[in-house]
Every structure is written in C-alpha cells, then in structure tokens.
Amino acid sequence: MTLRRSSGQAYAEVIGDPIAHSKSPLIHGFWLDALGIDAAYRATQVAADGLADYFTSRETDSDWVGCNITIPHKETALAFVEDRGDVRSSIRAINTVFRDGEAIVGTNTDAAGFYAPIADLNLAGQSVAVIGAGGAARAILFALSRMGVGRVTLLNRNPLKGAALLAHFGLNGDALKLEAPIPPAALLVNASSLGMTGQPPLAIDLAPLPDDAVVYDIVYAPLETPLLAAARARDLDTVDGLDMLIGQAALAFELFFGAAPPRERDDALRELLTS
C-alpha cells in the first residue's frame, strides 16, 4: 500500500518537550512495516515557544499527515487546530492532530486508549483515585465520567485546579494535595508524569487500597515504575503505560494513514517495546 502525496514521502510524528523517551516512533513504525505502507513516523522536539511556528510550517508541508502530542502541549495545541469534535468544551486537551484536505484537525484518542484495558472492570459506583490534573488526566476523567464511577479523589499539587476538573466533568469527589493519603479506591490511576524517567518520583503509600484494587500507571518510561512494583508486591492487579499508549496510538494511526493497525500482533509489539 502506498500513500500518494504531492511530493516526497508521507510522514507523521510525535511532538513534545522532552521527546527522546517517546515510544511512538517504534509503535507506528512497527505497524507501517507490518502493513507495507510507504510512510514514516518520527519524533520531533518542540518547545512551548515554538508550537505556533511548528503548526505554521506543517500547514504548508503536503507530506505531513499529522502528529501525536505529548507533554507539555496537549492543552495549548488546541489554539492551532480545528476543533470539530468540540474537544475544547469537553476534555480541553488534544493528543492527536490529523490533516483532512487543507484543514488541520485536533482530537483526543487518550480517553479511548485509557478505557480499553479496563473495559471489562465493573467500576460502576466504585471509588477511584487519580493523581495529576494535566492533559492526560483530563482525558482520563472524561472516560471515568462515562463509566459511571462513584466518588473520585483527585490528588494534585494545586487542589483548586483538581476541584475545577471534577466539577467540569460532573464527578463527585474530593480534590486533595498531592501528598494526601489515598482513599481505599477500587482503581488508582497515575495520570501524571511523576515516576517518568527524568521526572521526580511518585511517593505514595498503597496501604489504604483494598486487596482487589487495580493500579494503573500511564507512565511507560520506565515501564516498570516504582508504583507498579509496589502494587505487584501487594499482589494487586496492574495496568502499565503501554496499554494506554498502544490503544491511543492505534486510533491515531488510522487517522494518519487510512488503515487499521494489525492489533493481532500486539504481543510482538510489546516485546519490541520492552526489549
């Protein structure tokens, strides 16, 4: 299969600052090779003050089919794209931008990517604890609001921001400081960058969690975070960052390249990403 562009080779990319840790090029490259698509996917570091110039340059690059967006641009990038799905009034953060003719459109695949690994859990009415209040947390809270969960405790450096997010998504619960103890939640989600390579560690006591709780860490570099290690030491069920990463990437891949990725090869992909 070949994507025909006006010149050169079609490509997508992931942008952020920092960006060297991103596994997105490996994921999309694996799928492109598996499907025989003549296109490329790369990582591009873009500083906050360079975001406007980045989108201006890509608007006139006919080979560019879109980008994924990571820290710290998920919220600010909304200002540079068409918002056909009204993400601005719901999640208020985007992680995927794709070209549709002459238009550059922003969307969010994080919410669906987060939900997929826990779709079989019965969380209706169950309490949930979420750490973080950034762009990824917004997508996660959006997903939780659609799952009918019970009280949500949001821990963040700025509790006022956390309270505003809970209200925005219509979730009942409490917004606490980051160092506050977690409640006995059925699901604990680290939606922050804490614990990621190069970032401060996430210091948290898991003792309040019940024995059947699930711990979900969206950090994937390192894949075995101290949070997940502590959860496994207690024999708690865990979900690592690759599950959400691959899930959201699959939706973005189809928007970029017009083909569904071969999800039947997820085991081989995970082996590549962890080797």
Short mmCIF file of C-alpha atoms in Angstrom, two decimals:
data_model
loop_
_atom_site.label_atom_id
_atom_site.label_comp_id
_atom_site.label_asym_id
_atom_site.label_seq_id
_atom_site.Cartn_x
_atom_site.Cartn_y
_atom_site.Cartn_z
CA MET A 1 0.00 0.00 0.00
CA THR A 2 1.32 3.46 -0.87
CA LEU A 3 0.03 6.80 0.34
CA ARG A 4 0.24 9.18 -2.61
CA ARG A 5 1.25 12.71 -1.69
CA SER A 6 2.17 15.67 -3.83
CA SER A 7 5.89 15.14 -3.21
CA GLY A 8 8.22 13.08 -1.08
CA GLN A 9 7.14 10.52 1.50
CA ALA A 10 4.12 10.87 3.75
CA TYR A 11 5.02 11.17 7.41
CA ALA A 12 3.55 11.73 10.84
CA GLU A 13 5.37 12.49 14.08
CA VAL A 14 5.10 12.93 17.81
CA ILE A 15 5.92 16.31 19.33
CA GLY A 16 6.74 17.29 22.89
CA ASP A 17 9.44 18.58 25.19
CA PRO A 18 11.15 16.32 26.18
CA ILE A 19 10.60 13.78 23.41
CA ALA A 20 13.57 11.38 23.39
CA HIS A 21 11.72 8.94 25.66
CA SER A 22 8.77 8.54 23.29
CA LYS A 23 8.00 5.04 22.05
CA SER A 24 5.51 6.29 19.46
CA PRO A 25 8.01 6.01 16.54
CA LEU A 26 8.58 2.35 17.38
CA ILE A 27 4.84 1.65 17.56
CA HIS A 28 3.88 3.39 14.34
CA GLY A 29 6.99 2.13 12.56
CA PHE A 30 6.11 -1.44 13.54
CA TRP A 31 2.61 -1.06 12.10
CA LEU A 32 3.80 0.69 8.93
CA ASP A 33 6.26 -2.15 8.26
CA ALA A 34 3.68 -4.83 9.03
CA LEU A 35 1.19 -3.32 6.59
CA GLY A 36 3.75 -2.40 3.94
CA ILE A 37 2.77 1.26 3.97
CA ASP A 38 5.25 3.62 2.33
CA ALA A 39 5.32 6.29 5.03
CA ALA A 40 7.37 7.35 8.05
CA TYR A 41 6.85 8.33 11.66
CA ARG A 42 9.36 10.28 13.72
CA ALA A 43 9.86 12.19 16.96
CA THR A 44 10.33 15.96 16.91
CA GLN A 45 11.19 18.08 19.92
CA VAL A 46 9.10 21.25 20.03
CA ALA A 47 9.49 23.78 22.84
CA ALA A 48 6.50 25.67 24.19
CA ASP A 49 7.52 28.88 22.46
CA GLY A 50 7.94 27.05 19.16
CA LEU A 51 4.47 25.48 18.96
CA ALA A 52 2.94 28.19 16.76
CA ASP A 53 5.84 28.04 14.30
CA TYR A 54 5.61 24.26 14.22
CA PHE A 55 1.99 24.24 13.09
CA THR A 56 2.58 27.06 10.63
CA SER A 57 5.35 25.06 8.97
CA ARG A 58 3.30 21.86 8.83
CA GLU A 59 0.29 23.55 7.28
CA THR A 60 2.27 24.04 4.07
CA ASP A 61 4.02 20.65 4.16
CA SER A 62 1.85 18.42 1.98
CA ASP A 63 3.73 15.28 3.05
CA TRP A 64 2.80 15.78 6.71
CA VAL A 65 -0.31 13.79 7.65
CA GLY A 66 -0.46 14.65 11.33
CA CYS A 67 1.12 14.35 14.75
CA ASN A 68 0.68 13.00 18.21
CA ILE A 69 1.13 15.44 21.07
CA THR A 70 2.66 14.78 24.44
CA ILE A 71 3.84 16.81 27.44
CA PRO A 72 3.55 19.80 27.70
CA HIS A 73 1.45 20.72 24.64
CA LYS A 74 -1.83 18.80 24.99
CA GLU A 75 -3.81 21.80 26.17
CA THR A 76 -2.10 24.68 24.35
CA ALA A 77 -2.14 22.94 20.95
CA LEU A 78 -5.91 23.42 20.78
CA ALA A 79 -5.32 27.02 19.78
CA PHE A 80 -3.74 25.99 16.46
CA VAL A 81 -6.19 23.41 15.08
CA GLU A 82 -9.79 22.98 14.03
CA ASP A 83 -11.88 21.56 16.86
CA ARG A 84 -14.66 19.71 15.04
CA GLY A 85 -15.46 17.44 17.98
CA ASP A 86 -15.73 20.33 20.45
CA VAL A 87 -12.86 18.96 22.50
CA ARG A 88 -12.39 22.49 23.81
CA SER A 89 -15.57 22.27 25.89
CA SER A 90 -15.15 18.64 26.97
CA ILE A 91 -11.66 17.22 27.53
CA ARG A 92 -9.96 20.56 26.76
CA ALA A 93 -6.80 18.77 25.63
CA ILE A 94 -5.75 17.04 22.41
CA ASN A 95 -3.18 14.35 21.75
CA THR A 96 -3.70 13.83 18.02
CA VAL A 97 -3.75 16.21 15.06
CA PHE A 98 -4.50 15.00 11.54
CA ARG A 99 -4.81 16.54 8.10
CA ASP A 100 -8.20 16.50 6.40
CA GLY A 101 -7.73 18.08 2.99
CA GLU A 102 -6.48 21.59 3.67
CA ALA A 103 -7.63 21.52 7.30
CA ILE A 104 -5.62 20.53 10.37
CA VAL A 105 -7.94 18.93 12.90
CA GLY A 106 -7.33 18.18 16.57
CA THR A 107 -8.85 15.31 18.51
CA ASN A 108 -8.21 13.19 21.58
CA THR A 109 -7.60 9.44 21.46
CA ASP A 110 -6.30 9.24 25.05
CA ALA A 111 -9.73 8.68 26.58
CA ALA A 112 -10.45 5.61 24.46
CA GLY A 113 -6.87 4.39 24.88
CA PHE A 114 -7.20 4.65 28.66
CA TYR A 115 -10.54 2.88 28.73
CA ALA A 116 -9.70 -0.13 26.58
CA PRO A 117 -7.58 -2.11 29.13
CA ILE A 118 -10.19 -1.71 31.88
CA ALA A 119 -13.33 -2.09 29.79
CA ASP A 120 -14.13 -5.41 31.48
CA LEU A 121 -13.93 -4.00 35.00
CA ASN A 122 -17.19 -3.24 36.76
CA LEU A 123 -16.42 0.20 38.13
CA ALA A 124 -19.99 1.47 38.29
CA GLY A 125 -20.39 3.18 41.65
CA GLN A 126 -16.83 2.29 42.67
CA SER A 127 -14.43 4.83 44.13
CA VAL A 128 -11.43 5.94 42.07
CA ALA A 129 -8.28 7.89 42.89
CA VAL A 130 -6.48 9.88 40.20
CA ILE A 131 -3.07 11.53 40.52
CA GLY A 132 -2.49 14.56 38.29
CA ALA A 133 -4.53 17.27 36.61
CA GLY A 134 -2.86 17.80 33.24
CA GLY A 135 -3.90 16.93 29.70
CA ALA A 136 -3.80 13.17 30.22
CA ALA A 137 -5.80 13.48 33.45
CA ARG A 138 -8.49 15.40 31.58
CA ALA A 139 -8.92 12.54 29.10
CA ILE A 140 -8.99 10.01 31.93
CA LEU A 141 -11.57 11.96 33.94
CA PHE A 142 -13.68 12.27 30.79
CA ALA A 143 -13.57 8.48 30.39
CA LEU A 144 -14.38 7.91 34.06
CA SER A 145 -17.36 10.24 33.81
CA ARG A 146 -18.76 8.00 31.07
CA MET A 147 -18.16 4.83 33.10
CA GLY A 148 -20.49 5.70 35.95
CA VAL A 149 -17.83 5.51 38.66
CA GLY A 150 -18.51 6.58 42.23
CA ARG A 151 -16.53 9.18 44.14
CA VAL A 152 -13.29 10.34 42.56
CA THR A 153 -10.41 11.59 44.67
CA LEU A 154 -8.04 13.74 42.64
CA LEU A 155 -4.59 14.39 44.09
CA ASN A 156 -2.63 17.27 42.62
CA ARG A 157 -0.18 19.99 43.61
CA ASN A 158 -2.99 22.51 43.12
CA PRO A 159 -6.21 21.20 44.71
CA LEU A 160 -8.21 24.13 43.31
CA LYS A 161 -7.37 23.01 39.78
CA GLY A 162 -8.36 19.49 40.73
CA ALA A 163 -11.69 20.64 42.13
CA ALA A 164 -12.40 22.58 38.95
CA LEU A 165 -11.73 19.46 36.85
CA LEU A 166 -14.04 17.29 38.95
CA ALA A 167 -16.79 19.89 38.58
CA HIS A 168 -16.18 20.23 34.85
CA PHE A 169 -16.65 16.51 34.26
CA GLY A 170 -19.58 16.22 36.67
CA LEU A 171 -17.72 13.89 39.01
CA ASN A 172 -18.45 13.73 42.72
CA GLY A 173 -15.43 13.55 44.97
CA ASP A 174 -12.60 15.41 46.60
CA ALA A 175 -9.58 17.34 45.37
CA LEU A 176 -6.61 16.95 47.69
CA LYS A 177 -2.97 17.93 47.82
CA LEU A 178 -0.54 15.56 46.18
CA GLU A 179 0.90 14.38 49.49
CA ALA A 180 -2.50 13.47 50.96
CA PRO A 181 -3.16 9.78 51.67
CA ILE A 182 -5.11 7.93 49.00
CA PRO A 183 -8.55 6.55 49.85
CA PRO A 184 -9.47 2.83 49.70
CA ALA A 185 -10.26 3.07 45.99
CA ALA A 186 -11.13 0.28 43.57
CA LEU A 187 -8.92 1.91 40.94
CA LEU A 188 -5.83 4.08 41.36
CA VAL A 189 -4.56 5.92 38.27
CA ASN A 190 -1.30 7.81 37.99
CA ALA A 191 -2.17 10.35 35.29
CA SER A 192 0.88 12.49 36.00
CA SER A 193 4.47 12.40 34.75
CA LEU A 194 5.73 11.57 38.25
CA GLY A 195 7.88 8.48 38.13
CA MET A 196 8.83 9.02 34.50
CA THR A 197 12.50 8.99 33.57
CA GLY A 198 13.91 12.43 34.33
CA GLN A 199 10.94 13.43 36.50
CA PRO A 200 10.54 13.38 40.30
CA PRO A 201 9.47 10.06 41.79
CA LEU A 202 5.90 9.36 42.84
CA ALA A 203 5.97 8.73 46.58
CA ILE A 204 2.70 7.14 47.63
CA ASP A 205 1.57 4.63 50.24
CA LEU A 206 -0.68 1.95 48.76
CA ALA A 207 -1.70 0.54 52.14
CA PRO A 208 -5.24 2.02 52.02
CA LEU A 209 -6.09 0.15 48.80
CA PRO A 210 -8.21 -2.99 49.16
CA ASP A 211 -6.81 -6.33 48.02
CA ASP A 212 -8.91 -6.33 44.84
CA ALA A 213 -7.87 -2.84 43.73
CA VAL A 214 -6.34 -2.15 40.32
CA VAL A 215 -3.34 0.18 39.94
CA TYR A 216 -2.96 1.85 36.54
CA ASP A 217 0.18 3.87 35.72
CA ILE A 218 0.17 5.73 32.39
CA VAL A 219 3.95 6.27 32.60
CA TYR A 220 5.77 3.97 30.18
CA ALA A 221 9.39 5.09 30.55
CA PRO A 222 10.33 3.20 32.62
CA LEU A 223 7.68 0.58 32.05
CA GLU A 224 8.16 -0.96 35.49
CA THR A 225 7.57 2.12 37.61
CA PRO A 226 8.04 2.10 41.39
CA LEU A 227 4.25 2.48 41.68
CA LEU A 228 3.60 -0.70 39.70
CA ALA A 229 6.36 -2.54 41.53
CA ALA A 230 4.78 -1.60 44.86
CA ALA A 231 1.36 -2.71 43.61
CA ARG A 232 2.68 -6.06 42.43
CA ALA A 233 4.43 -6.55 45.76
CA ARG A 234 0.92 -6.47 47.23
CA ASP A 235 -0.41 -8.83 44.52
CA LEU A 236 -2.68 -6.09 43.18
CA ASP A 237 -3.77 -6.16 39.56
CA THR A 238 -1.88 -3.63 37.46
CA VAL A 239 -2.11 -1.91 34.08
CA ASP A 240 1.09 -0.44 32.65
CA GLY A 241 1.56 2.57 30.43
CA LEU A 242 1.98 0.58 27.22
CA ASP A 243 -1.67 -0.49 27.26
CA MET A 244 -2.92 3.09 27.03
CA LEU A 245 -0.08 4.13 24.73
CA ILE A 246 -0.79 1.39 22.18
CA GLY A 247 -4.54 1.90 22.41
CA GLN A 248 -4.46 5.62 21.74
CA ALA A 249 -1.80 5.14 19.03
CA ALA A 250 -4.00 2.66 17.16
CA LEU A 251 -6.76 5.23 16.77
CA ALA A 252 -4.29 7.91 15.69
CA PHE A 253 -2.60 5.57 13.18
CA GLU A 254 -5.85 5.06 11.30
CA LEU A 255 -6.43 8.82 11.13
CA PHE A 256 -2.90 9.38 9.80
CA PHE A 257 -2.51 6.53 7.35
CA GLY A 258 -6.05 5.42 6.49
CA ALA A 259 -5.60 1.82 7.64
CA ALA A 260 -6.32 -0.05 10.86
CA PRO A 261 -3.16 -1.28 12.59
CA PRO A 262 -2.65 -5.05 12.99
CA ARG A 263 -3.67 -5.36 16.65
CA GLU A 264 -3.38 -9.15 16.43
CA ARG A 265 0.38 -8.52 16.62
CA ASP A 266 0.25 -6.64 19.93
CA ASP A 267 2.31 -9.32 21.70
CA ALA A 268 5.15 -8.87 19.21
CA LEU A 269 4.85 -5.11 19.51
CA ARG A 270 5.08 -5.22 23.30
CA GLU A 271 8.15 -7.46 23.02
CA LEU A 272 9.76 -4.87 20.74
CA LEU A 273 8.91 -2.02 23.08
CA THR A 274 10.30 -3.78 26.14
CA SER A 275 13.45 -5.23 24.59
#
